[in-house]
Short mmCIF file of C-alpha atoms in Angstrom, two decimals:
data_model
loop_
_atom_site.label_atom_id
_atom_site.label_comp_id
_atom_site.label_asym_id
_atom_site.label_seq_id
_atom_site.Cartn_x
_atom_site.Cartn_y
_atom_site.Cartn_z
CA MET D 1 -20.98 -48.72 6.49
CA SER D 2 -17.89 -49.99 4.68
CA ASP D 3 -15.97 -47.89 2.18
CA GLY D 4 -17.44 -49.94 -0.63
CA GLU D 5 -20.98 -49.35 0.59
CA LEU D 6 -20.29 -45.61 0.85
CA ASN D 7 -19.05 -45.55 -2.73
CA ILE D 8 -22.17 -47.38 -3.91
CA LEU D 9 -24.36 -44.97 -1.94
CA GLU D 10 -22.61 -42.01 -3.57
CA GLU D 11 -23.21 -43.44 -7.05
CA VAL D 12 -26.88 -44.16 -6.29
CA LEU D 13 -27.50 -40.68 -4.96
CA MET D 14 -25.87 -39.04 -7.98
CA ASP D 15 -27.66 -41.28 -10.48
CA SER D 16 -31.01 -40.71 -8.79
CA LYS D 17 -30.72 -36.93 -9.28
CA LEU D 18 -32.19 -36.57 -5.81
CA ASP D 19 -32.00 -32.92 -4.74
CA ALA D 20 -28.80 -32.52 -2.74
CA ARG D 21 -30.74 -30.52 -0.17
CA VAL D 22 -32.75 -33.62 0.74
CA VAL D 23 -29.56 -35.53 1.57
CA LEU D 24 -28.14 -32.57 3.51
CA SER D 25 -31.36 -32.30 5.53
CA LEU D 26 -30.42 -35.64 7.13
CA VAL D 27 -26.90 -34.53 8.17
CA PRO D 28 -26.38 -32.61 11.43
CA GLY D 29 -24.06 -29.63 11.07
CA VAL D 30 -24.98 -28.88 7.46
CA ARG D 31 -28.79 -29.16 7.42
CA ASN D 32 -28.98 -25.55 8.62
CA GLU D 33 -27.27 -24.44 5.38
CA ILE D 34 -30.28 -25.45 3.28
CA ILE D 35 -31.88 -22.62 1.30
CA GLU D 36 -35.39 -22.98 -0.11
CA GLY D 37 -37.21 -20.91 -2.67
CA GLN D 38 -40.86 -19.93 -2.53
CA ARG D 39 -41.87 -23.33 -3.93
CA GLY D 40 -39.93 -25.27 -1.30
CA ILE D 41 -38.16 -28.52 -2.25
CA TRP D 42 -39.83 -31.00 -4.58
CA ILE D 43 -39.48 -34.57 -3.24
CA HIS D 44 -41.15 -37.96 -3.83
CA GLY D 45 -43.63 -38.92 -1.15
CA GLY D 46 -41.86 -42.16 -0.30
CA VAL D 47 -38.54 -40.43 0.15
CA ARG D 48 -40.18 -37.83 2.32
CA ARG D 49 -41.73 -40.45 4.62
CA VAL D 50 -38.37 -42.19 5.05
CA ALA D 51 -36.64 -38.88 5.75
CA ASP D 52 -39.27 -37.77 8.25
CA ALA D 53 -39.06 -41.10 10.05
CA PHE D 54 -35.30 -40.82 10.37
CA LEU D 55 -35.44 -37.23 11.61
CA ARG D 56 -37.88 -38.29 14.37
CA SER D 57 -35.79 -41.29 15.41
CA ALA D 58 -33.63 -41.58 18.50
CA ALA D 59 -30.61 -42.29 16.29
CA PHE D 60 -30.86 -38.86 14.70
CA GLU D 61 -31.33 -37.17 18.06
CA SER D 62 -28.13 -38.77 19.35
CA ILE D 63 -25.96 -37.70 16.40
CA ALA D 64 -27.58 -34.27 16.23
CA LYS D 65 -26.16 -33.52 19.69
CA VAL D 66 -22.53 -33.92 18.53
CA GLY D 67 -23.00 -32.30 15.15
CA LEU D 68 -20.87 -32.82 12.05
CA ALA D 69 -17.74 -33.63 14.06
CA GLY D 70 -19.47 -36.64 15.60
CA LEU D 71 -20.09 -38.35 12.25
CA GLY D 72 -16.44 -39.23 11.78
CA VAL D 73 -13.88 -38.55 9.08
CA ARG D 74 -15.22 -41.22 6.68
CA ILE D 75 -18.69 -39.66 6.52
CA ALA D 76 -17.16 -36.19 6.17
CA HIS D 77 -15.10 -37.33 3.17
CA PHE D 78 -18.21 -38.97 1.70
CA LEU D 79 -20.03 -35.64 1.95
CA ARG D 80 -17.00 -33.86 0.43
CA ARG D 81 -17.03 -36.11 -2.63
CA PHE D 82 -20.82 -35.99 -2.95
CA LEU D 83 -20.99 -32.19 -2.79
CA THR D 84 -18.01 -31.77 -5.11
CA SER D 85 -19.81 -33.93 -7.68
CA TRP D 86 -22.85 -31.71 -7.40
CA ARG D 87 -20.74 -28.57 -7.95
CA ARG D 88 -19.60 -29.98 -11.28
CA MET D 89 -23.17 -29.64 -12.54
CA LYS D 90 -23.13 -25.91 -11.93
CA GLY D 91 -23.97 -23.86 -15.00
CA PHE D 92 -25.44 -26.66 -17.13
CA GLY D 93 -29.06 -25.61 -16.52
CA SER D 94 -30.19 -29.14 -15.69
CA VAL D 95 -30.83 -28.47 -12.01
CA ALA D 96 -34.13 -27.08 -10.81
CA ASP D 97 -33.96 -24.16 -8.39
CA GLU D 98 -30.29 -23.82 -9.38
CA SER D 99 -29.58 -20.70 -7.32
CA GLU D 100 -30.89 -22.14 -4.04
CA VAL D 101 -29.35 -25.56 -4.66
CA PHE D 102 -25.84 -24.36 -5.38
CA ARG D 103 -25.84 -21.76 -2.62
CA THR D 104 -26.71 -24.65 -0.30
CA VAL D 105 -24.11 -26.98 -1.83
CA ASP D 106 -21.32 -24.39 -1.62
CA ALA D 107 -22.10 -23.52 2.00
CA ALA D 108 -22.31 -27.19 3.00
CA LEU D 109 -19.09 -28.10 1.18
CA LEU D 110 -17.26 -25.19 2.80
CA THR D 111 -18.52 -26.35 6.21
CA VAL D 112 -17.35 -29.93 5.58
CA LEU D 113 -13.91 -28.84 4.33
CA LEU D 114 -13.43 -26.54 7.31
CA GLU D 115 -14.28 -29.41 9.65
CA LEU D 116 -11.84 -31.78 7.92
CA ASP D 117 -9.10 -29.13 7.77
CA ARG D 118 -9.45 -28.37 11.46
CA HIS D 119 -7.45 -31.47 12.38
CA LEU D 120 -4.69 -31.05 9.78
CA PRO D 121 -1.21 -29.48 10.29
CA LYS D 122 -1.20 -25.69 10.37
CA GLY D 123 0.88 -23.49 8.12
CA LEU D 124 1.36 -22.61 4.48
CA GLY D 125 1.96 -25.59 2.19
CA LYS D 126 0.55 -28.10 4.66
CA GLY D 127 -2.84 -29.81 4.89
CA GLY D 128 -2.65 -31.89 1.72
CA ALA D 129 -5.59 -32.43 -0.62
CA VAL D 130 -8.23 -31.10 1.77
CA ARG D 131 -6.39 -27.78 2.23
CA ASN D 132 -5.94 -27.51 -1.52
CA GLU D 133 -9.64 -28.14 -2.11
CA LEU D 134 -10.57 -25.54 0.49
CA ASN D 135 -8.34 -22.93 -1.12
CA ASP D 136 -9.54 -23.86 -4.60
CA LEU D 137 -13.16 -23.53 -3.50
CA VAL D 138 -12.76 -19.95 -2.27
CA ASP D 139 -10.36 -18.97 -5.07
CA ARG D 140 -12.87 -19.94 -7.76
CA GLY D 141 -15.66 -18.17 -5.95
CA VAL D 142 -18.77 -19.45 -4.19
CA ASP D 143 -22.44 -18.68 -4.74
CA CYS D 144 -23.05 -18.23 -1.00
CA PHE D 145 -20.59 -15.35 -0.55
CA GLU D 146 -22.11 -13.73 2.56
CA ARG D 147 -22.58 -17.11 4.25
CA ALA D 148 -19.00 -18.07 3.37
CA VAL D 149 -17.73 -14.91 5.05
CA ASP D 150 -19.67 -15.80 8.22
CA LEU D 151 -18.41 -19.39 8.19
CA LEU D 152 -14.77 -18.42 7.75
CA GLU D 153 -15.04 -15.78 10.46
CA SER D 154 -16.65 -18.22 12.90
CA HIS D 155 -13.96 -20.83 12.19
CA HIS D 156 -11.19 -18.21 12.59
CA ARG D 157 -9.83 -18.84 9.10
CA LEU D 158 -8.87 -15.29 8.24
CA PHE D 159 -6.28 -16.08 5.59
CA VAL D 160 -8.78 -18.22 3.68
CA LEU D 161 -11.23 -15.33 4.06
CA SER D 162 -8.68 -13.02 2.43
CA ARG D 163 -8.49 -15.43 -0.50
CA LEU D 164 -12.26 -15.30 -0.80
CA TYR D 165 -12.07 -11.50 -0.96
CA GLN D 166 -9.35 -11.73 -3.59
CA SER D 167 -11.65 -13.88 -5.74
CA ARG D 168 -14.03 -10.88 -5.79
CA LYS D 169 -11.18 -8.35 -6.27
CA MET D 170 -12.12 -6.69 -2.98
CA ALA D 171 -8.72 -5.10 -2.29
CA ALA D 172 -9.81 -3.11 0.76
CA GLU D 173 -11.21 -6.22 2.48
CA VAL D 174 -8.12 -8.27 1.58
CA LEU D 175 -5.81 -5.70 3.16
CA ALA D 176 -8.05 -5.26 6.20
CA THR D 177 -8.04 -9.04 6.79
CA TRP D 178 -4.27 -9.31 6.47
CA LYS D 179 -3.93 -6.38 8.83
CA ARG D 180 -6.02 -8.23 11.42
CA ILE D 181 -3.76 -11.28 11.15
CA ILE D 182 -0.53 -9.25 11.33
CA GLU D 183 -1.78 -7.37 14.38
CA GLY D 184 -2.33 -10.65 16.20
CA GLU D 185 -5.95 -11.64 15.66
CA ARG D 186 -6.59 -15.37 15.77
CA ASP D 187 -6.09 -17.22 12.48
CA ASP D 188 -6.21 -20.98 13.00
CA GLY D 189 -4.70 -21.81 9.61
CA GLN D 190 -1.53 -19.76 10.26
CA GLU D 191 -0.91 -19.56 6.52
CA LEU D 192 0.10 -15.91 6.17
CA ARG D 193 3.89 -15.77 6.02
CA ASP D 194 5.91 -12.54 5.80
CA GLY D 195 2.66 -10.67 6.15
CA GLU D 196 4.18 -7.20 5.98
CA GLN D 197 6.06 -8.06 2.80
CA ARG D 198 2.85 -9.56 1.38
CA VAL D 199 1.01 -6.29 2.05
CA ARG D 200 3.80 -4.28 0.44
CA GLU D 201 3.72 -6.44 -2.73
CA TYR D 202 -0.08 -6.36 -2.91
CA LEU D 203 -0.15 -2.57 -2.67
CA SER D 204 1.94 -2.36 -5.85
CA LYS D 205 -0.99 -3.97 -7.70
CA VAL D 206 -3.75 -1.86 -6.13
CA SER D 207 -5.31 0.93 -8.19
CA SER D 208 -6.77 2.87 -5.25
CA ARG D 209 -4.50 5.75 -4.23
CA ALA D 210 -6.34 6.11 -0.91
CA LEU D 211 -5.73 2.45 -0.02
CA ILE D 212 -2.06 2.73 -0.92
CA GLN D 213 -1.69 5.80 1.25
CA ASP D 214 -3.55 4.36 4.26
CA TYR D 215 -1.78 1.01 4.30
CA GLY D 216 1.54 2.55 3.29
CA VAL D 217 1.42 4.69 6.43
CA TRP D 218 0.31 1.72 8.54
CA LEU D 219 3.16 -0.37 7.18
CA ALA D 220 5.64 2.48 7.65
CA ASN D 221 4.74 2.58 11.35
CA ARG D 222 5.26 -1.16 11.76
CA ASN D 223 8.25 -1.60 9.46
CA PRO D 224 9.67 1.79 8.39
CA ARG D 225 12.21 0.44 5.92
CA LEU D 226 9.54 -1.64 4.14
CA GLY D 227 6.79 0.93 4.42
CA VAL D 228 8.61 3.66 2.52
CA GLN D 229 8.97 1.27 -0.43
CA VAL D 230 5.24 1.65 -0.95
CA PHE D 231 5.67 5.36 -1.65
CA ALA D 232 8.90 4.82 -3.58
CA GLU D 233 7.33 2.28 -5.96
CA ASP D 234 7.89 3.37 -9.57
CA LYS D 235 6.00 0.50 -11.20
CA ALA D 236 2.73 0.88 -9.32
CA ARG D 237 -0.65 1.10 -11.05
CA VAL D 238 -1.18 4.66 -9.80
CA PRO D 239 0.94 7.78 -10.46
CA SER D 240 3.93 8.19 -8.16
CA PHE D 241 3.45 10.12 -4.95
CA GLU D 242 5.08 13.55 -4.85
CA PRO D 243 8.05 13.55 -2.44
CA ALA D 244 6.81 16.68 -0.67
CA LEU D 245 3.41 15.06 -0.02
CA VAL D 246 5.01 11.86 1.26
CA MET D 247 7.38 13.79 3.52
CA ASP D 248 4.49 15.72 5.10
CA LEU D 249 2.49 12.52 5.51
CA LEU D 250 5.33 10.59 7.15
CA ARG D 251 6.30 13.45 9.43
CA GLN D 252 2.77 13.56 10.79
CA GLU D 253 1.83 9.88 10.89
CA ALA D 254 5.01 7.76 10.69
CA PRO D 255 7.99 9.84 11.88
CA LYS D 256 10.25 6.80 12.27
CA ALA D 257 10.04 6.20 8.52
CA VAL D 258 11.16 9.70 7.51
CA LYS D 259 14.84 8.73 7.54
CA TYR D 260 14.33 5.78 5.20
CA TYR D 261 12.34 7.85 2.74
CA LEU D 262 14.98 10.58 2.79
CA GLU D 263 17.63 7.94 2.06
CA HIS D 264 15.57 6.73 -0.88
CA LEU D 265 15.24 10.26 -2.26
CA VAL D 266 18.91 11.15 -1.83
CA PHE D 267 20.73 7.90 -2.60
CA ALA D 268 18.36 6.09 -4.97
CA MET D 269 16.63 9.00 -6.71
CA GLU D 270 19.61 11.41 -6.42
CA ASN D 271 17.25 14.16 -5.30
CA THR D 272 19.68 16.71 -3.85
CA ALA D 273 16.89 18.92 -2.53
CA TYR D 274 16.70 16.75 0.59
CA VAL D 275 20.44 16.37 1.28
CA ASN D 276 20.45 19.03 3.99
CA GLU D 277 17.53 17.42 5.80
CA LEU D 278 19.12 13.97 5.69
CA ILE D 279 22.45 15.33 6.92
CA THR D 280 20.60 17.01 9.78
CA TYR D 281 18.93 13.71 10.67
CA TYR D 282 22.21 11.77 10.69
CA LEU D 283 23.89 14.52 12.68
CA ASP D 284 21.09 14.47 15.26
CA VAL D 285 21.49 10.72 15.70
CA VAL D 286 25.28 10.87 16.06
CA LEU D 287 25.41 13.93 18.32
CA ASP D 288 22.63 12.70 20.61
CA GLU D 289 24.41 9.38 21.04
CA LEU D 290 27.84 10.86 21.73
CA GLU D 291 26.46 13.47 24.13
CA SER D 292 24.46 10.95 26.13
CA SER D 293 26.70 7.87 26.11
CA ALA D 294 30.18 7.72 27.60
CA ALA D 295 30.56 4.24 26.13
CA SER D 296 29.98 5.59 22.62
CA ARG D 297 32.51 8.35 23.13
CA GLU D 298 35.03 5.79 24.33
CA ALA D 299 34.31 3.58 21.30
CA VAL D 300 35.04 6.48 18.95
CA MET D 301 38.35 7.24 20.65
CA THR D 302 39.26 3.54 20.68
CA ALA D 303 38.72 3.41 16.91
CA TYR D 304 41.06 6.38 16.42
CA ASN D 305 43.75 4.78 18.57
CA ALA D 306 43.40 1.44 16.80
CA TYR D 307 43.77 3.08 13.41
CA ARG D 308 46.81 5.11 14.41
CA ALA D 309 48.44 1.92 15.73
CA LEU D 310 48.19 0.18 12.35
CA GLN D 311 51.43 -0.31 10.47
CA ALA D 312 51.84 1.06 6.97
CA PRO D 313 50.51 0.41 4.45
CA LYS D 314 47.04 0.84 5.89
CA PRO D 315 43.62 1.70 4.46
CA THR D 316 42.11 5.15 4.63
CA TYR D 317 40.33 5.89 7.89
CA GLN D 318 36.92 6.00 6.20
CA HIS D 319 37.49 2.52 4.75
CA PHE D 320 38.72 1.31 8.14
CA LEU D 321 35.61 2.73 9.80
CA ALA D 322 33.28 1.05 7.29
CA GLU D 323 35.02 -2.31 7.62
CA ASN D 324 34.79 -2.28 11.42
CA ALA D 325 31.29 -0.86 11.85
CA PRO D 326 29.03 -3.22 13.83
CA GLU D 327 26.47 -4.69 11.46
CA GLY D 328 22.98 -3.39 12.09
CA ASP D 329 24.16 -0.62 14.43
CA GLU D 330 22.09 2.43 13.46
CA ILE D 331 24.50 4.89 15.09
CA TRP D 332 27.54 3.66 13.17
CA GLN D 333 25.62 3.37 9.92
CA SER D 334 24.26 6.89 10.36
CA ARG D 335 27.78 8.20 10.84
CA LEU D 336 29.05 6.41 7.72
CA ARG D 337 26.21 7.88 5.68
CA LEU D 338 26.90 11.30 7.21
CA LEU D 339 30.54 11.11 6.10
CA GLN D 340 29.42 9.98 2.65
CA LEU D 341 27.13 12.98 2.24
CA LEU D 342 29.59 15.49 3.68
CA GLY D 343 32.28 14.29 1.30
CA GLY D 344 29.98 14.21 -1.71
CA PRO D 345 29.24 16.83 -4.38
CA HIS D 346 26.29 18.32 -2.52
CA ASP D 347 25.47 21.84 -1.38
CA PHE D 348 24.74 22.09 2.33
CA ASP D 349 25.16 24.45 5.26
CA SER D 350 28.75 23.61 6.21
CA ALA D 351 29.03 26.51 8.66
CA GLY D 352 25.91 25.39 10.52
CA ILE D 353 27.12 21.81 10.66
CA ARG D 354 30.55 22.89 11.90
CA ALA D 355 28.88 24.91 14.67
CA ARG D 356 26.84 21.89 15.78
CA ILE D 357 29.88 19.61 15.74
CA GLY D 358 31.67 22.20 17.85
CA ARG D 359 29.40 21.26 20.76
CA LEU D 360 31.55 18.16 21.24
CA SER D 361 35.17 17.80 22.19
CA GLY D 362 37.56 18.48 19.32
CA GLU D 363 38.87 14.92 19.61
CA LEU D 364 35.51 13.51 18.51
CA LEU D 365 34.15 13.54 14.95
CA VAL D 366 37.59 14.24 13.49
CA PRO D 367 36.79 12.99 9.93
CA GLU D 368 33.77 15.29 9.83
CA ARG D 369 35.89 18.28 10.86
CA ILE D 370 38.47 17.41 8.20
CA ILE D 371 35.87 17.32 5.42
CA LEU D 372 34.33 20.62 6.51
CA ALA D 373 37.75 22.28 6.73
CA GLY D 374 38.51 21.14 3.20
CA ARG D 375 35.20 22.46 1.84
CA GLU D 376 35.87 25.84 3.45
CA GLU D 377 39.43 25.83 2.02
CA HIS D 378 41.08 25.69 5.42
CA HIS D 379 43.64 23.34 3.94
CA GLU D 380 46.22 23.67 6.69
CA ASP D 381 43.65 22.61 9.30
CA ALA D 382 42.51 19.66 7.17
CA LEU D 383 46.07 18.39 6.67
CA ARG D 384 46.97 18.88 10.32
CA LEU D 385 43.98 16.81 11.43
CA LEU D 386 44.65 14.11 8.85
CA VAL D 387 48.27 13.72 9.89
CA HIS D 388 48.19 14.21 13.65
CA SER D 389 44.63 13.40 14.81
CA LEU D 390 43.98 10.46 12.49
CA GLY D 391 47.35 9.35 11.22
CA ASP D 392 45.80 8.91 7.76
CA TYR D 393 48.93 9.78 5.80
CA ASP D 394 47.83 8.44 2.42
CA THR D 395 44.66 10.52 2.46
CA ALA D 396 46.74 13.59 3.33
CA VAL D 397 48.93 13.01 0.28
CA SER D 398 45.88 12.40 -1.94
CA TYR D 399 44.39 15.64 -0.65
CA CYS D 400 47.48 17.48 -1.91
CA LEU D 401 47.36 15.76 -5.29
CA ARG D 402 43.74 16.89 -5.74
CA GLY D 403 44.67 20.40 -4.76
CA GLY D 404 42.39 20.36 -1.71
CA ILE D 405 39.15 20.09 -3.69
CA SER D 406 38.16 16.80 -2.00
CA VAL D 407 39.25 14.76 1.00
CA HIS D 408 38.35 11.28 -0.19
CA VAL D 409 37.37 11.10 -3.87
CA PRO D 410 37.39 13.49 -6.82
CA PRO D 411 33.95 15.10 -6.72
CA GLU D 412 31.45 15.34 -9.51
CA SER D 413 30.09 18.77 -10.18
CA ARG D 414 26.91 19.67 -8.33
CA ASP D 415 24.80 19.94 -11.49
CA GLY D 416 25.88 16.59 -12.93
CA ALA D 417 28.31 18.11 -15.48
CA PRO D 418 31.93 16.95 -15.69
CA ALA D 419 34.04 17.75 -12.64
CA ASP D 420 36.04 20.95 -12.58
CA PRO D 421 39.71 20.63 -13.55
CA LEU D 422 42.28 20.26 -10.80
CA PRO D 423 43.67 23.46 -9.28
CA ALA D 424 46.84 24.94 -10.71
CA ALA D 425 50.14 23.22 -10.02
CA GLU D 426 51.18 26.06 -7.74
CA GLN D 427 48.26 25.28 -5.37
CA ARG D 428 49.21 21.62 -5.19
CA ARG D 429 52.86 22.51 -4.72
CA ARG D 430 51.90 24.72 -1.77
CA LEU D 431 49.86 21.93 -0.18
CA PHE D 432 52.74 19.47 -0.55
CA ARG D 433 54.92 21.98 1.27
CA VAL D 434 52.34 22.09 4.09
CA VAL D 435 52.08 18.31 4.36
CA LEU D 436 55.89 18.04 4.48
CA ASP D 437 55.91 20.34 7.49
CA GLU D 438 53.23 18.20 9.15
CA PHE D 439 55.12 14.97 8.45
CA LEU D 440 58.25 16.47 9.98
CA ALA D 441 56.19 17.19 13.11
CA ILE D 442 54.86 13.63 13.63
CA ASP D 443 55.41 12.62 17.27
CA ASP D 444 56.56 9.07 16.61
CA VAL D 445 60.13 9.25 15.30
CA SER D 446 59.94 6.09 13.20
CA ASP D 447 56.68 7.21 11.57
CA ARG D 448 58.17 10.67 11.01
CA VAL D 449 61.20 9.29 9.18
CA GLU D 450 59.25 6.66 7.24
CA GLN D 451 56.46 8.95 6.03
CA THR D 452 58.77 11.86 5.19
CA GLY D 453 61.13 9.64 3.22
CA ALA D 454 58.25 8.02 1.32
CA LEU D 455 56.69 11.41 0.55
CA LEU D 456 59.91 12.85 -0.83
CA GLU D 457 60.74 9.75 -2.85
CA ARG D 458 57.30 9.38 -4.47
CA PHE D 459 56.43 13.04 -4.95
CA GLY D 460 59.82 14.73 -5.01
CA ALA D 461 58.95 16.61 -8.20
CA TRP D 462 56.67 18.89 -6.17
CA PHE D 463 59.50 20.07 -3.91
CA ASP D 464 62.50 22.37 -4.23
CA VAL D 465 65.63 20.38 -3.43
CA GLU D 466 67.46 23.21 -1.70
CA GLU D 467 64.44 24.07 0.44
CA VAL D 468 63.90 20.44 1.48
CA LEU D 469 67.52 19.95 2.47
CA GLY D 470 67.25 23.05 4.65
CA LEU D 471 64.24 21.59 6.48
CA LEU D 472 65.58 18.10 7.20
CA PRO D 473 67.32 17.56 10.55
CA ASP D 474 71.10 17.17 10.32
CA SER D 475 70.87 13.98 12.35
CA TRP D 476 68.97 12.11 9.66
CA SER D 477 70.80 9.57 7.56
CA VAL D 478 71.25 10.34 3.90
CA ASP D 479 69.47 7.04 3.21
CA VAL D 480 66.20 8.71 4.20
CA VAL D 481 66.39 11.11 1.25
CA SER D 482 68.48 9.02 -1.12
CA GLY D 483 65.49 8.27 -3.31
CA PHE D 484 64.51 11.93 -3.33
CA LEU D 485 68.02 13.07 -4.26
CA ALA D 486 68.37 10.41 -6.95
CA GLY D 487 65.06 11.48 -8.44
CA ALA D 488 66.09 15.14 -8.34
CA LEU D 489 69.36 14.33 -10.10
CA LYS D 490 67.52 12.37 -12.78
CA ARG D 491 65.19 15.29 -13.33
CA LEU D 492 68.15 17.68 -13.68
CA VAL D 493 69.85 15.41 -16.21
CA ARG D 494 66.58 14.96 -18.10
CA GLU D 495 65.96 18.70 -18.14
CA LYS D 496 69.54 19.31 -19.40
CA HIS D 497 69.10 16.78 -22.20
CA GLU D 498 65.74 18.25 -23.11
CA SER D 499 67.30 21.72 -23.25
CA MET D 500 70.13 20.53 -25.51
CA ALA D 501 67.67 18.76 -27.77
CA ALA D 502 65.53 21.87 -27.97
CA ARG D 503 68.53 24.02 -28.93
CA ALA D 504 69.58 21.48 -31.58
CA LEU D 505 66.08 21.42 -33.01
CA SER D 506 66.01 25.22 -33.02
CA GLY D 507 69.36 25.36 -34.90
CA GLY D 508 68.13 22.89 -37.48
CA GLN D 509 64.99 24.92 -37.95
CA ASN D 510 67.05 28.10 -38.54
CA LEU D 511 69.15 26.31 -41.18
CA ARG D 512 66.00 25.18 -42.94
CA VAL D 513 64.59 28.70 -42.99
CA ASN D 514 67.84 30.16 -44.40
CA TYR D 515 67.99 27.44 -47.06
CA ASP D 516 64.42 28.11 -48.14
CA LEU D 517 65.22 31.84 -48.38
CA VAL D 518 68.26 31.30 -50.64
CA VAL D 519 66.33 28.93 -52.91
CA GLY D 520 63.50 31.41 -53.19
CA ILE D 521 65.85 34.23 -54.22
CA LYS D 522 67.45 32.07 -56.93
CA VAL D 523 64.06 31.13 -58.33
CA LYS D 524 62.89 34.74 -58.60
CA GLY D 525 66.19 35.99 -60.08
CA PRO D 526 67.59 39.54 -59.92
CA ALA D 527 65.31 42.58 -59.94
CA ILE D 528 66.13 46.18 -61.04
CA GLU D 529 64.47 49.11 -59.34
CA THR D 530 64.22 52.40 -61.33
CA PRO D 531 62.78 55.75 -60.40
CA ASN D 532 59.02 55.98 -61.09
#
């Protein structure tokens, strides 16, 4: 038949109001979808005789062997249009045996669309009008739900099946179907993209706490970083999970996700109760790697040597370490986070951490040892390590300016209140005296001269001139301390001028007081004192 004849046939069939099931009974591949009620199908006698004759013919037997696929694309599209037209009559009440008819029509249309779609490109956004019609059919819901599930399963169209479940708001079945696809079960449409992310987003809209927990754990095992977001969701439709409950759950069922949840609690939620546990995790990762890998130990020492070789001015060692950390390297990232926590305003077991770090050579984990020494007020050790083991001279000076209360940044108080004031000037003066001794002991002569001269010139006010001159080697040129001496002289002159100004102001104040006294006496006049 030509396309024109097919169009005419479609119009005749629709105008005749012939039961769609009669037409479908003549089509192999869909005739088995016909559903009859107790009364059967009402049909004119003449139509029945023609239909029976065709079904007994050799022509029907030949096409019945190849099924729907053997009829060709043109006939399949004819059936698609015909059945779609019938679906438009749904709900108007003008069709006898409406339930049986439309269950049959929906099942047959789904079968035809699946057959047409089978030959189209796979993947999301492909397939054209047929794919769109297939998705629209299941999204709007079908009357033959159970049969549709069987058809989609038999055609291995799991993603379309998940859409059918979504049309019925069957969240558990949707998630179970996506899980099957993600775990590798055959899905011929290949339309699910970023399946794990899709599950994570869908869980934020689910109202069943049990489903969220089950699939959150499943996702945390497959993709720990993504899985913990399920339990960290603060805009979900169910109350937030208690951190203690989530921690117990992940420890038992998804241990690889524990770290990511701890990071969420500590860094995102600022929950300091878990700082110690996260520090322990990072420390385990770093220590295990350095103890087991000679290459990692060599990489750490190479980083120290590279930093010491930099010419001034240079960044702090922690900034240098962050800039040169291999992207995606869990060991390096764990160490950076460890340093961040150790240097932060958190309470933790510093003595226990120092004991664990002591298992390694003293040349390893130098920044960690510096931070711990500072927290325990072993300021001389902290400055010695900063100057000689790291060569981080600027951080050593900053440490003195902060009075030893922090190695890297001024800390916030542990309860969120404003930070404590800086230590007394005498404490900072003492630390500057210590760092001067360390600078004078730098092995490299050029670094020794450069750093000592810069320290004295920039922070000379913290030093006693006579004491400094007694410490400097006689062989050093006066140019090294010229800035320091000039600054000291300026301070002496300024102090002298300030003293003179103060005395002048004091003299003027005395004159004013005497003047006021004389004026007051004149105003009151003389007074005579008599006995009694």
